[in-house]
Amino acid sequence: MTKGFTIENVKAGDMLTANKSGKPVIKWVVLSNDRKDDLMGKFTEVYVMLNPSGALESAERHSFYHATFKSGAYQKLEWRLESGT
């Protein structure tokens, strides 16, 4: 569940961290949040700092639709936003 932010309002440079049982399991730096496609609408692109398995990634990009982030597995985690500015 997100605390204190909505995915539509994150911006490049922000960091999104997801915790499960008090431990960080996902850490992303937002690259962009203003792209849109005709299939599912707006989406966010991030650079993966920490993936769900806990292994560090050397360089990995990930993108997700706002609608997908607001439901399902993403919202089973506790999300925090650290503003990049």
CSV table of C-alpha atoms in Angstrom, one decimal:
chain,number,residue,atom,x,y,z
A,1,MET,CA,0.0,0.0,0.0
A,2,THR,CA,1.3,3.4,-0.9
A,3,LYS,CA,1.8,5.9,1.9
A,4,GLY,CA,1.6,9.6,1.2
A,5,PHE,CA,1.9,9.6,-2.6
A,6,THR,CA,0.1,8.6,-5.7
A,7,ILE,CA,2.0,7.0,-8.6
A,8,GLU,CA,0.8,9.7,-11.0
A,9,ASN,CA,2.7,12.3,-9.0
A,10,VAL,CA,6.2,10.7,-8.8
A,11,LYS,CA,8.9,12.4,-10.9
A,12,ALA,CA,12.3,11.6,-12.3
A,13,GLY,CA,14.9,11.3,-9.5
A,14,ASP,CA,12.4,10.1,-6.9
A,15,MET,CA,13.1,6.7,-5.2
A,16,LEU,CA,10.3,4.2,-4.6
A,17,THR,CA,11.0,1.6,-1.9
A,18,ALA,CA,8.8,-1.4,-1.1
A,19,ASN,CA,9.0,-3.2,2.2
A,20,LYS,CA,7.7,-6.6,3.3
A,21,SER,CA,7.7,-7.5,7.0
A,22,GLY,CA,9.9,-4.4,7.6
A,23,LYS,CA,12.6,-5.3,5.1
A,24,PRO,CA,13.2,-3.6,1.8
A,25,VAL,CA,12.5,-5.9,-1.1
A,26,ILE,CA,12.3,-3.5,-4.0
A,27,LYS,CA,14.2,-0.2,-4.6
A,28,TRP,CA,13.6,1.8,-7.7
A,29,VAL,CA,14.8,5.2,-9.0
A,30,VAL,CA,12.2,6.9,-11.2
A,31,LEU,CA,13.5,7.7,-14.7
A,32,SER,CA,10.3,9.0,-16.2
A,33,ASN,CA,6.6,9.2,-15.4
A,34,ASP,CA,5.0,11.0,-18.4
A,35,ARG,CA,4.9,8.4,-21.1
A,36,LYS,CA,1.6,7.0,-22.5
A,37,ASP,CA,0.6,4.3,-24.9
A,38,ASP,CA,-2.7,3.4,-26.5
A,39,LEU,CA,-3.1,0.0,-24.7
A,40,MET,CA,-3.3,0.9,-21.0
A,41,GLY,CA,-2.5,4.6,-20.6
A,42,LYS,CA,0.3,6.2,-18.6
A,43,PHE,CA,3.3,4.3,-17.4
A,44,THR,CA,6.4,4.8,-15.2
A,45,GLU,CA,9.9,3.8,-16.1
A,46,VAL,CA,12.4,3.0,-13.3
A,47,TYR,CA,16.0,1.9,-12.8
A,48,VAL,CA,16.1,-1.2,-10.5
A,49,MET,CA,18.4,-0.8,-7.6
A,50,LEU,CA,17.1,-3.9,-5.7
A,51,ASN,CA,14.9,-6.5,-7.2
A,52,PRO,CA,12.3,-8.8,-5.4
A,53,SER,CA,14.9,-11.6,-4.9
A,54,GLY,CA,17.1,-9.1,-3.0
A,55,ALA,CA,19.9,-9.5,-5.6
A,56,LEU,CA,21.6,-6.3,-6.8
A,57,GLU,CA,21.2,-5.6,-10.5
A,58,SER,CA,24.1,-4.1,-12.5
A,59,ALA,CA,21.8,-2.2,-14.9
A,60,GLU,CA,18.1,-3.0,-15.3
A,61,ARG,CA,15.2,-0.9,-16.4
A,62,HIS,CA,11.6,-1.7,-15.6
A,63,SER,CA,8.3,-0.1,-16.5
A,64,PHE,CA,4.8,-0.5,-15.3
A,65,TYR,CA,1.4,1.0,-16.0
A,66,HIS,CA,-0.2,3.1,-13.3
A,67,ALA,CA,-3.3,0.9,-13.3
A,68,THR,CA,-1.2,-2.2,-12.7
A,69,PHE,CA,0.7,-0.5,-9.8
A,70,LYS,CA,-2.6,0.4,-8.1
A,71,SER,CA,-3.7,-3.2,-7.9
A,72,GLY,CA,-2.5,-6.8,-7.4
A,73,ALA,CA,0.9,-7.8,-6.2
A,74,TYR,CA,2.3,-4.3,-6.1
A,75,GLN,CA,-0.1,-3.2,-3.4
A,76,LYS,CA,0.6,-6.2,-1.2
A,77,LEU,CA,3.8,-4.4,-0.3
A,78,GLU,CA,4.3,-1.2,1.8
A,79,TRP,CA,5.6,1.5,-0.6
A,80,ARG,CA,7.4,4.7,0.4
A,81,LEU,CA,8.5,7.6,-1.7
A,82,GLU,CA,11.8,9.6,-1.2
A,83,SER,CA,11.7,12.8,-3.2
A,84,GLY,CA,14.7,13.3,-5.4
A,85,THR,CA,14.4,17.1,-5.3
